Coordinates of C-alpha atoms and ligand atoms in Angstrom, one line a residue:
Chain A
X1 CA -23.1 -5.8 -16.3
X2 CA -23.0 -4.5 -12.7
X3 CA -26.1 -5.6 -10.9
X4 CA -27.2 -3.9 -7.7
X5 CA -29.8 -2.2 -5.6
X6 CA -31.0 1.4 -5.3
X7 CA -32.7 2.2 -2.0
X8 CA -35.0 5.2 -1.7
X9 CA -34.6 6.6 1.8
X10 CA -37.4 9.0 1.3
X11 CA -39.8 6.2 0.8
X12 CA -38.6 3.4 3.2
X13 CA -41.1 3.1 6.1
X14 CA -38.9 0.8 8.2
X15 CA -41.3 -2.1 8.1
X16 CA -38.6 -4.8 7.9
X17 CA -40.5 -6.7 5.2
X18 CA -37.4 -6.8 3.0
X19 CA -35.4 -8.4 5.8
X20 CA -38.1 -11.0 6.5
X21 CA -38.5 -11.8 2.8
X22 CA -34.8 -12.1 2.4
X23 CA -34.5 -14.5 5.3
X24 CA -37.4 -16.5 4.1
X25 CA -36.1 -16.9 0.6
X26 CA -32.5 -17.5 1.4
X27 CA -33.1 -19.8 4.3
X28 CA -33.4 -22.4 1.5
X29 CA -31.2 -20.6 -1.1
X30 CA -27.7 -21.2 -2.4
X31 CA -26.0 -20.4 0.9
X32 CA -28.6 -22.0 3.2
X33 CA -29.4 -22.5 6.0
X34 CA -29.4 -19.2 7.8
X35 CA -29.2 -20.4 11.3
X36 CA -31.2 -18.9 14.2
X37 CA -29.7 -19.1 17.7
X38 CA -32.2 -19.4 20.5
X39 CA -35.1 -18.3 18.4
X40 CA -37.6 -18.7 21.3
X41 CA -35.0 -18.2 24.0
X42 CA -33.8 -15.3 26.1
X43 CA -31.4 -13.9 23.6
X44 CA -32.7 -14.5 20.1
X45 CA -30.1 -13.9 17.4
X46 CA -29.2 -15.3 14.0
X47 CA -27.8 -14.8 10.5
X48 CA -29.5 -12.1 8.4
X49 CA -28.4 -10.7 5.0
X50 CA -30.3 -7.5 5.3
X51 CA -30.7 -5.3 8.4
X52 CA -32.7 -2.1 8.8
X53 CA -31.6 0.6 11.2
X54 CA -33.4 3.8 12.1
X55 CA -31.8 7.2 12.7
X56 CA -33.0 10.6 13.8
X57 CA -31.5 13.3 11.6
X58 CA -31.6 16.9 12.5
X59 CA -32.8 18.6 15.6
X60 CA -36.3 19.3 16.8
X61 CA -38.5 20.7 15.2
X62 CA -36.6 20.0 12.0
X63 CA -35.8 16.4 12.8
X64 CA -36.8 13.4 10.8
X65 CA -36.7 9.6 11.2
X66 CA -34.8 7.9 8.4
X67 CA -35.0 4.1 8.0
X68 CA -31.8 2.7 6.6
X69 CA -31.7 -0.8 5.1
X70 CA -28.3 -2.2 4.5
X71 CA -27.1 -5.4 2.8
X72 CA -24.1 -6.3 0.8
X73 CA -23.2 -3.5 -1.6
X74 CA -21.5 -5.8 -4.1
X75 CA -18.6 -3.4 -4.2
X76 CA -16.5 -2.9 -7.3
X77 CA -13.3 -2.8 -5.3
X78 CA -14.3 -5.3 -2.7
X79 CA -11.6 -5.9 -0.1
X80 CA -13.6 -8.7 1.3
X81 CA -12.7 -10.6 -1.8
X82 CA -9.0 -9.7 -2.0
X83 CA -8.3 -10.5 1.7
X84 CA -10.0 -13.9 1.6
X85 CA -7.1 -16.5 2.0
X86 CA -9.1 -19.5 0.7
X87 CA -10.7 -18.1 -2.4
X88 CA -14.1 -18.8 -1.0
X89 CA -15.1 -15.1 -1.5
X90 CA -15.3 -14.1 -5.1
X91 CA -16.8 -11.5 -7.4
X92 CA -18.5 -12.7 -10.5
X93 CA -17.0 -11.1 -13.6
X94 CA -20.2 -11.3 -15.6
X95 CA -22.5 -9.4 -13.3
X96 CA -20.4 -8.1 -10.3
X97 CA -22.2 -10.2 -7.7
X98 CA -20.1 -11.0 -4.7
X99 CA -20.5 -14.5 -3.4
X100 CA -19.1 -16.9 -0.8
X101 CA -18.4 -20.5 -1.9
X102 CA -19.7 -22.4 1.2
X103 CA -17.5 -25.4 0.3
X104 CA -14.3 -23.4 0.5
X105 CA -14.8 -21.0 3.4
X106 CA -12.8 -21.8 6.6
X107 CA -14.7 -19.4 8.8
X108 CA -11.7 -17.1 9.6
X109 CA -13.9 -13.9 9.7
X110 CA -11.2 -12.0 7.8
X111 CA -13.6 -10.9 5.1
X112 CA -16.0 -9.5 7.7
X113 CA -13.2 -7.4 9.1
X114 CA -12.5 -6.0 5.6
X115 CA -16.2 -5.1 4.9
X116 CA -17.0 -1.6 6.1
X117 CA -20.8 -2.1 5.7
X118 CA -21.3 -5.0 8.1
X119 CA -22.6 -7.1 5.2
X120 CA -21.1 -10.4 6.2
X121 CA -22.1 -12.6 9.1
X122 CA -20.6 -15.9 10.3
X123 CA -23.0 -18.7 10.6
X124 CA -21.8 -20.4 13.9
X125 CA -23.6 -23.6 13.0
X126 CA -22.0 -24.3 9.6
X127 CA -18.8 -22.4 10.5
X128 CA -19.0 -20.5 7.2
X129 CA -19.5 -16.9 6.2
X130 CA -23.0 -15.9 4.9
X131 CA -24.0 -12.8 2.9
X132 CA -26.4 -11.4 0.4
X133 CA -26.4 -13.2 -2.9
X134 CA -28.6 -10.6 -4.6
X135 CA -31.0 -13.6 -4.9
X136 CA -28.9 -15.1 -7.6
X137 CA -31.2 -18.1 -7.6
X138 CA -34.2 -15.9 -8.4
X139 CA -32.9 -13.4 -10.9
X140 CA -31.6 -16.0 -13.3
X141 CA -34.4 -18.5 -12.8
X142 CA -36.0 -18.9 -16.3
X143 CA -38.9 -20.9 -14.9
X144 CA -40.2 -17.8 -13.0
X145 CA -42.3 -15.2 -14.7
X146 CA -40.0 -12.4 -15.9
X147 CA -41.4 -9.8 -13.5
X148 CA -40.5 -12.1 -10.5
X149 CA -36.9 -12.4 -11.5
X150 CA -35.8 -9.9 -8.9
X151 CA -34.4 -10.1 -5.4
X152 CA -36.9 -11.1 -2.8
X153 CA -36.4 -7.8 -0.9
X154 CA -37.3 -5.7 -4.0
X155 CA -40.4 -7.8 -4.8
X156 CA -41.7 -7.6 -1.3
X157 CA -41.1 -4.0 -0.4
X158 CA -44.7 -2.5 0.1
X159 CA -43.4 1.0 -0.3
X160 CA -41.4 0.3 -3.4
X161 CA -38.3 1.8 -1.8
X162 CA -36.1 -0.7 -3.6
X163 CA -35.0 -1.0 -7.2
X164 CA -32.9 -3.6 -8.8
X165 CA -31.0 -3.3 -12.1
X166 CA -27.8 -2.9 -14.0
X167 CA -25.7 0.2 -13.1
X168 CA -23.5 -0.2 -16.2
X169 CA -26.5 0.4 -18.5
X170 CA -26.9 4.2 -18.6
X171 CA -30.5 3.8 -19.6
X172 CA -31.6 1.3 -17.0
X173 CA -34.2 2.5 -14.4
X174 CA -31.6 2.4 -11.6
X175 CA -29.1 4.5 -13.5
X176 CA -31.7 7.0 -14.5
X177 CA -33.0 7.4 -10.9
X178 CA -29.5 7.7 -9.5
X179 CA -28.8 10.5 -12.0
X180 CA -32.0 12.3 -11.4
X181 CA -32.3 12.0 -7.7
X182 CA -28.6 12.3 -6.8
X183 CA -28.1 8.7 -5.7
X184 CA -25.0 8.3 -3.6
X185 CA -22.7 5.6 -2.2
X186 CA -21.9 5.0 1.5
X187 CA -18.4 5.8 2.8
X188 CA -16.9 6.7 -0.6
X189 CA -13.7 7.7 1.2
X190 CA -12.8 4.1 1.7
X191 CA -12.7 3.5 -2.0
X192 CA -14.8 0.3 -2.1
X193 CA -16.9 1.8 -4.9
X194 CA -20.1 0.1 -3.8
X195 CA -22.6 -0.8 -6.5
X196 CA -25.7 -0.2 -4.3
X197 CA -26.8 3.4 -4.2
X198 CA -29.0 5.4 -1.8
X199 CA -31.5 8.1 -2.8
X200 CA -31.5 11.0 -0.4
X201 CA -34.5 12.2 1.5
X202 CA -36.2 15.0 -0.4
X203 CA -36.1 18.4 1.3
X204 CA -39.5 19.3 2.7
X205 CA -40.7 22.3 4.6
X206 CA -41.5 21.2 8.1
X207 CA -45.1 21.7 9.1
X208 CA -45.2 24.3 11.8
X209 CA -46.6 23.2 15.2
X210 CA -46.8 26.5 17.0
X211 CA -49.2 29.3 16.1
X212 CA -52.1 27.1 15.2
X213 CA -54.4 30.0 15.2
X214 CA -57.3 30.9 17.5
X215 CA -59.8 28.3 18.5
X216 CA -63.1 29.0 16.7
X217 CA -66.7 29.0 17.9
X218 CA -67.3 25.5 16.5
X219 CA -64.3 24.0 18.2
X220 CA -65.2 25.6 21.5
X221 CA -68.7 24.0 21.3
X222 CA -67.2 20.7 20.5
X223 CA -64.9 21.0 23.6
X224 CA -67.9 21.6 25.8
X225 CA -69.8 18.7 24.3
X226 CA -66.8 16.4 24.8
X227 CA -66.7 17.3 28.5
X228 CA -70.4 16.5 28.9
X229 CA -70.7 13.4 26.8
X230 CA -69.0 10.3 28.2
X231 CA -67.7 8.0 25.5
Chain B
X1 CA -12.6 -5.6 18.2
X2 CA -13.1 -8.7 20.2
X3 CA -9.7 -10.0 21.3
X4 CA -9.6 -13.7 20.6
X5 CA -7.1 -15.5 22.8
X6 CA -6.0 -18.0 20.1
X7 CA -5.0 -15.1 17.8
X8 CA -3.1 -13.3 20.6
X9 CA -1.2 -16.5 21.4
X10 CA -0.5 -17.1 17.8
X11 CA 0.9 -13.7 17.0
X12 CA 3.1 -13.5 20.1
X13 CA 4.3 -17.1 20.0
X14 CA 5.1 -17.3 16.3
X15 CA 6.5 -13.8 16.3
X16 CA 8.9 -14.7 19.1
X17 CA 9.8 -17.9 17.3
X18 CA 10.6 -16.3 14.0
X19 CA 12.6 -13.5 15.8
X20 CA 14.6 -16.1 17.8
X21 CA 15.4 -18.1 14.7
X22 CA 16.5 -15.1 12.6
X23 CA 18.7 -13.8 15.5
X24 CA 20.2 -17.3 16.1
X25 CA 21.4 -17.5 12.4
X26 CA 22.8 -14.0 12.8
X27 CA 24.6 -14.8 16.1
X28 CA 25.9 -18.1 14.5
X29 CA 27.2 -16.3 11.4
X30 CA 29.0 -13.6 13.5
X31 CA 30.2 -16.1 16.1
X32 CA 28.9 -13.8 18.8
X33 CA 30.5 -14.1 22.2
X34 CA 32.9 -16.7 20.9
X35 CA 30.2 -18.8 19.2
X36 CA 27.4 -20.8 20.7
X37 CA 27.9 -24.5 21.3
X38 CA 26.1 -27.0 19.0
X39 CA 23.9 -27.9 21.9
X40 CA 22.9 -24.3 22.5
X41 CA 22.2 -23.7 18.8
X42 CA 20.0 -26.8 18.7
X43 CA 18.2 -25.7 21.8
X44 CA 17.5 -22.3 20.4
X45 CA 16.5 -23.7 17.1
X46 CA 14.1 -26.3 18.5
X47 CA 12.6 -23.7 20.9
X48 CA 12.0 -21.4 17.9
X49 CA 10.4 -24.2 15.8
X50 CA 8.2 -25.2 18.8
X51 CA 7.0 -21.6 19.3
X52 CA 6.2 -21.2 15.6
X53 CA 4.4 -24.5 15.4
X54 CA 2.4 -23.9 18.6
X55 CA 1.4 -20.5 17.3
X56 CA 0.4 -21.7 13.9
X57 CA -1.7 -24.6 15.3
X58 CA -3.4 -22.2 17.8
X59 CA -4.4 -20.0 14.9
X60 CA -6.4 -22.9 13.5
X61 CA -8.5 -23.0 16.7
X62 CA -9.7 -19.6 15.8
X63 CA -11.4 -20.9 12.6
X64 CA -15.1 -21.8 12.6
X65 CA -14.5 -24.4 9.9
X66 CA -11.0 -25.7 10.3
X67 CA -11.4 -28.6 7.8
X68 CA -10.9 -26.0 5.0
X69 CA -7.8 -24.5 6.6
X70 CA -5.5 -26.1 4.0
X71 CA -7.1 -23.8 1.4
X72 CA -5.7 -20.8 3.2
X73 CA -2.4 -20.9 1.3
X74 CA -4.1 -20.7 -2.2
X75 CA -4.7 -16.9 -2.4
X76 CA -1.1 -15.6 -1.8
X77 CA -1.5 -13.2 -4.7
X78 CA -4.0 -11.0 -2.9
X79 CA -4.3 -12.0 0.7
X80 CA -1.7 -11.2 3.4
X81 CA -3.2 -14.0 5.5
X82 CA -2.5 -16.4 2.7
X83 CA 1.0 -15.0 2.3
X84 CA 1.7 -15.4 6.0
X85 CA 0.7 -19.1 5.7
X86 CA 2.8 -19.7 2.6
X87 CA 5.9 -18.1 4.1
X88 CA 5.5 -19.8 7.4
X89 CA 5.4 -23.2 5.6
X90 CA 8.2 -22.3 3.3
X91 CA 10.3 -21.5 6.4
X92 CA 10.3 -25.0 7.8
X93 CA 12.4 -26.9 5.2
X94 CA 15.2 -24.3 5.3
X95 CA 15.1 -24.0 9.1
X96 CA 15.2 -27.8 9.5
X97 CA 18.0 -28.1 6.9
X98 CA 20.0 -25.5 8.8
X99 CA 19.5 -27.2 12.2
X100 CA 20.3 -30.6 10.7
X101 CA 23.5 -29.4 9.2
X102 CA 24.4 -27.6 12.4
X103 CA 23.8 -30.9 14.3
X104 CA 25.9 -32.9 11.9
X105 CA 28.6 -30.2 11.8
X106 CA 30.1 -31.4 8.5
X107 CA 32.8 -28.8 7.9
X108 CA 32.7 -29.4 4.1
X109 CA 29.0 -28.3 4.0
X110 CA 29.4 -25.2 6.1
X111 CA 28.5 -23.0 3.1
X112 CA 25.2 -24.9 2.6
X113 CA 24.4 -24.5 6.3
X114 CA 25.1 -20.8 6.1
X115 CA 23.0 -20.5 2.9
X116 CA 20.0 -22.4 4.5
X117 CA 20.3 -20.2 7.6
X118 CA 20.2 -17.0 5.7
X119 CA 17.3 -18.1 3.5
X120 CA 15.4 -19.2 6.7
X121 CA 16.1 -15.9 8.4
X122 CA 14.9 -13.8 5.5
X123 CA 11.7 -15.9 5.2
X124 CA 11.3 -15.4 9.0
X125 CA 11.4 -11.6 8.5
X126 CA 9.0 -11.7 5.7
X127 CA 6.6 -13.9 7.7
X128 CA 6.5 -11.5 10.7
X129 CA 6.0 -8.6 8.3
X130 CA 3.1 -10.5 6.6
X131 CA 1.5 -11.1 10.0
X132 CA 1.6 -7.4 10.6
X133 CA 0.2 -6.7 7.2
X134 CA -2.8 -8.9 7.8
X135 CA -4.0 -6.1 10.1
X136 CA -2.3 -3.1 8.5
X137 CA -4.0 -3.6 5.1
X138 CA -7.6 -3.2 6.5
X139 CA -9.0 0.2 5.6
X140 CA -11.9 -0.4 7.9
X141 CA -9.9 -0.2 11.1
X142 CA -8.1 3.1 11.4
X143 CA -6.0 2.0 14.3
X144 CA -4.4 -0.8 12.3
X145 CA -4.2 0.8 8.9
X146 CA -0.6 2.0 9.3
X147 CA 3.0 0.9 8.5
X148 CA 3.6 1.2 12.3
X149 CA 1.8 -2.1 12.7
X150 CA 4.1 -4.4 10.8
X151 CA 7.0 -2.4 12.2
X152 CA 5.7 -3.1 15.8
X153 CA 5.3 -6.8 15.0
X154 CA 8.8 -7.0 13.6
X155 CA 10.4 -5.2 16.6
X156 CA 8.5 -7.1 19.3
X157 CA 9.1 -10.5 17.7
X158 CA 12.8 -9.8 17.5
X159 CA 12.9 -8.3 21.0
X160 CA 11.4 -11.5 22.5
X161 CA 13.6 -13.6 20.2
X162 CA 16.7 -11.7 21.5
X163 CA 15.7 -12.4 25.1
X164 CA 15.2 -16.1 24.4
X165 CA 18.5 -16.2 22.6
X166 CA 20.2 -14.6 25.6
X167 CA 18.5 -17.1 28.0
X168 CA 19.9 -19.9 25.9
X169 CA 23.4 -18.4 25.7
X170 CA 23.4 -17.9 29.5
X171 CA 23.8 -21.7 30.0
X172 CA 27.6 -21.1 29.7
X173 CA 30.5 -21.2 27.3
X174 CA 30.0 -17.8 25.7
X175 CA 30.6 -14.2 26.6
X176 CA 27.1 -12.7 27.2
X177 CA 27.9 -9.1 26.5
X178 CA 27.0 -9.2 22.8
X179 CA 23.8 -11.0 23.5
X180 CA 22.8 -8.5 26.2
X181 CA 23.6 -5.7 23.8
X182 CA 21.5 -7.3 21.1
X183 CA 18.5 -7.7 23.5
X184 CA 18.9 -4.1 24.7
X185 CA 19.0 -2.7 21.1
X186 CA 15.8 -4.5 20.2
X187 CA 14.2 -3.5 23.5
X188 CA 14.9 0.2 22.7
X189 CA 13.7 -0.2 19.2
X190 CA 10.5 -2.0 20.2
X191 CA 9.8 0.4 23.1
X192 CA 10.3 3.4 20.8
X193 CA 8.0 2.1 18.1
X194 CA 5.4 1.1 20.6
X195 CA 5.5 4.6 22.1
X196 CA 5.1 6.2 18.7
X197 CA 2.2 3.8 18.0
X198 CA 0.5 4.7 21.2
X199 CA 0.9 8.4 20.6
X200 CA -0.4 8.0 17.1
X201 CA -3.5 6.0 17.9
X202 CA -4.5 8.7 20.5
X203 CA -5.4 10.7 17.4
X204 CA -5.0 8.6 14.2
X205 CA -6.2 11.3 11.8
X206 CA -9.3 11.5 9.6
X207 CA -11.7 8.6 9.8
X208 CA -15.1 7.8 8.4
X209 CA -17.9 9.5 10.3
X210 CA -21.6 8.8 10.7
X211 CA -22.2 11.4 8.0
X212 CA -20.1 9.7 5.4
X213 CA -21.4 6.3 6.6
X214 CA -25.1 7.3 6.0
X215 CA -24.9 10.3 3.7
X216 CA -27.0 12.3 6.1
X217 CA -25.1 15.5 5.9
X218 CA -27.8 17.9 6.7
X219 CA -27.9 17.7 10.4
X220 CA -27.0 15.8 13.5
X221 CA -27.5 12.0 13.3
X222 CA -28.7 9.9 16.2
X223 CA -29.3 6.2 16.2
X224 CA -32.9 5.4 17.1
X225 CA -33.0 1.7 16.6
X226 CA -30.5 -1.0 15.6
X227 CA -33.1 -3.2 14.1
X228 CA -32.3 -6.3 16.2
X229 CA -33.5 -7.5 19.6
X230 CA -30.2 -9.0 20.8
X231 CA -26.6 -9.1 19.8
X232 CA -25.7 -10.0 16.2
X233 CA -22.5 -11.3 14.8
X234 CA -21.5 -7.7 14.1
X235 CA -22.0 -6.6 17.7
X236 CA -20.2 -9.6 19.0
X237 CA -17.2 -9.4 16.7
X238 CA -16.8 -5.6 16.5
X239 CA -18.7 -4.2 19.4
X240 CA -16.0 -4.8 22.0
X241 CA -14.6 -1.6 23.3
X242 CA -12.4 -0.8 26.2
X243 CA -12.6 2.1 28.7
X244 CA -9.9 4.8 28.1
X245 CA -8.9 4.6 31.8
X246 CA -8.4 0.9 31.6
X247 CA -6.5 1.1 28.4
X248 CA -4.1 3.6 30.0
X249 CA -3.5 1.3 32.9
X250 CA -2.8 -1.6 30.5
X251 CA -0.4 0.6 28.5
X252 CA 1.5 1.3 31.6
X253 CA 1.6 -2.4 32.4
X254 CA 2.8 -3.1 28.8
X255 CA 5.7 -0.6 29.2
X256 CA 6.7 -1.7 32.7
X257 CA 6.5 -5.4 32.1
X258 CA 7.8 -5.5 28.5
X259 CA 10.4 -2.8 28.6
X260 CA 11.2 -1.2 32.0
X261 CA 11.6 -4.3 34.2
X262 CA 13.6 -6.2 31.4
X263 CA 15.8 -3.1 30.9
X264 CA 16.6 -2.8 34.6
X265 CA 17.3 -6.6 35.0
X266 CA 19.3 -6.8 31.8
X267 CA 21.6 -3.9 33.0
X268 CA 22.0 -5.3 36.5
X269 CA 21.4 -9.0 36.8
X270 CA 22.9 -10.1 33.5
X271 CA 25.1 -12.8 34.9
X272 CA 22.4 -14.7 36.7
X273 CA 20.6 -17.3 34.6
X274 CA 17.5 -17.3 36.7
X275 CA 17.3 -13.5 36.4
X276 CA 17.4 -13.9 32.6
X277 CA 14.6 -16.5 32.6
X278 CA 12.6 -14.1 34.8
X279 CA 13.2 -11.2 32.3
X280 CA 12.0 -13.4 29.5
X281 CA 8.8 -14.5 31.2
X282 CA 7.9 -10.9 32.4
X283 CA 8.6 -9.5 28.9
X284 CA 6.3 -12.2 27.3
X285 CA 3.5 -11.3 29.7
X286 CA 4.0 -7.6 28.7
X287 CA 3.8 -8.4 25.0
X288 CA 0.7 -10.6 25.6
X289 CA -1.0 -7.6 27.2
X290 CA 0.2 -5.4 24.3
X291 CA -1.4 -7.8 21.8
X292 CA -4.6 -7.9 23.8
X293 CA -4.8 -4.1 23.8
X294 CA -3.9 -4.1 20.1
X295 CA -7.2 -5.9 19.4
X296 CA -9.3 -4.3 22.2
X297 CA -8.5 -0.7 21.1
X298 CA -9.2 -1.3 17.4
X299 CA -12.5 0.2 16.4
X300 CA -14.1 -1.1 13.2
X301 CA -16.1 1.5 11.1
X302 CA -19.2 -0.7 11.2
X303 CA -19.7 0.5 14.8
X304 CA -20.8 3.8 13.4
X305 CA -24.0 2.1 12.3
X306 CA -24.6 0.9 15.8
X307 CA -24.4 4.3 17.4
X308 CA -20.7 4.8 17.9
X309 CA -20.3 8.2 16.3
X310 CA -16.5 8.2 16.2
X311 CA -14.3 5.3 15.3
Ligands
SF4_401 S1 -20.5 -4.6 1.0 FE1 -18.9 -5.7 2.2 S2 -19.3 -7.9 1.7 FE2 -20.3 -6.7 0.1 S3 -18.9 -6.5 -1.5 FE3 -18.7 -4.6 -0.3 S4 -17.0 -5.2 1.1 FE4 -17.7 -7.1 0.3
SF4_402 S1 -14.4 -16.3 6.5 FE1 -14.5 -17.6 4.6 S2 -15.0 -16.2 3.0 FE2 -14.3 -15.0 4.7 S3 -12.2 -14.6 4.4 FE3 -12.3 -16.4 5.7 S4 -12.3 -18.1 4.3 FE4 -12.8 -16.3 3.1

């Protein structure tokens, strides 16, 4: 089994709901707490597993805003695990989830140097490394209703931009959508073989903004009315 | 990368200590310059052990959770940091046995002393190499991902070690020529390797780009929003960058302090003990600047996501 996420960049609206849901769930999860520094001060900062950045791709008028959520990719060949000198970082054989054992970590930051995706953040309060657990304490919780046994980010996403599943199963929804929509991995040249995949933005013809046509009689009347009537 | 002082001190100090110890054993075996006195060997050995211990303990200050530091030796099969720790610890019993037998100077056990010395020297080399590999094995930092990095660590450690050995030898009783030559040979090797490294990182070849980092291959990519209001761990740890002009000035300082001044002084003022102490101090300052720059110039690929379009 190789559990991971598929993120549809065509659909993500950049609302940060996944990041908030993640923070909320994991603040009391297996690697808790997720410390905030100066939450109401001048320079608020803190530990988050999931961050959403926004990019502008292409040049006007063919430009587009793409929101880009990133968390741990649960890489197949994860250097963050091999470089860890204490054995605190490990990859579970049964489902490929990469975790940090909080009781073993010595806070050397070495794993964060080895991660190309910025998925690991040191908690300055506990002195240990924190990262996405794929909500390991939700997905295996037999007390929860089956449909809720998913990572908090996936459950909360109002746009349904996130999917969770087993990449090893060729018939799983995630494998199918990766195949059909050309799902890809980030920085494949580094050879980490990340489990998480991204679905590209669909090609769309841009709506032309020039040559809107002549203004008709009705619109001209409206224009005059707008000038007279004060609203 | 953010240059942490404890890590700079650790790599310079323990590198010089391991270099000094390995060269001490070599000089002792070859009886260089007529052979160092027992006092001199003990001085050099103790200085080496002191530098190594100081370096190792300073590296612990860099940890956010030092109470788990003892676990750092458990993953020697995959982690270079762990290997570094294992070899550094394995070094001590052999080094102490060598120094103890030197001090006792039992002629019957000379073979044992030689054996202990050789083993300690080999472990010292492996340890410096491992320190270099901690950085060189990271695919995420192009400026470090090169065999030039461990080569530089080895050369600079031995260069400082050779200067320290020369300073100890200058207290009298031995011909200094061999020690001066040793220092100059390492100076030339270290300077050449550093020069190659500096030329190489000016253009270190293909790296990840914002296109491979995001998969947006259709057009230009510009960062609109980083998604956080203030700095994060990522910007603090990896965001540090240094102006090209300032790095050029520092590189000149590295070369002048670490190599040019020591070379001139070694070739002219070799007889004066104060001169040799001065050479050593100036060279150490040069290497500290070199190490600072080594961190400051390294650009982690994660910066791509924060708007740095080139690493
Ligand atoms: S994304 Fe980073 S932290 Fe996660 S498995 Fe890959 S290398 Fe490790
Ligand atoms: S910070 Fe913790 S998890 Fe990361 S490499 Fe160091 S000991 Fe391992």
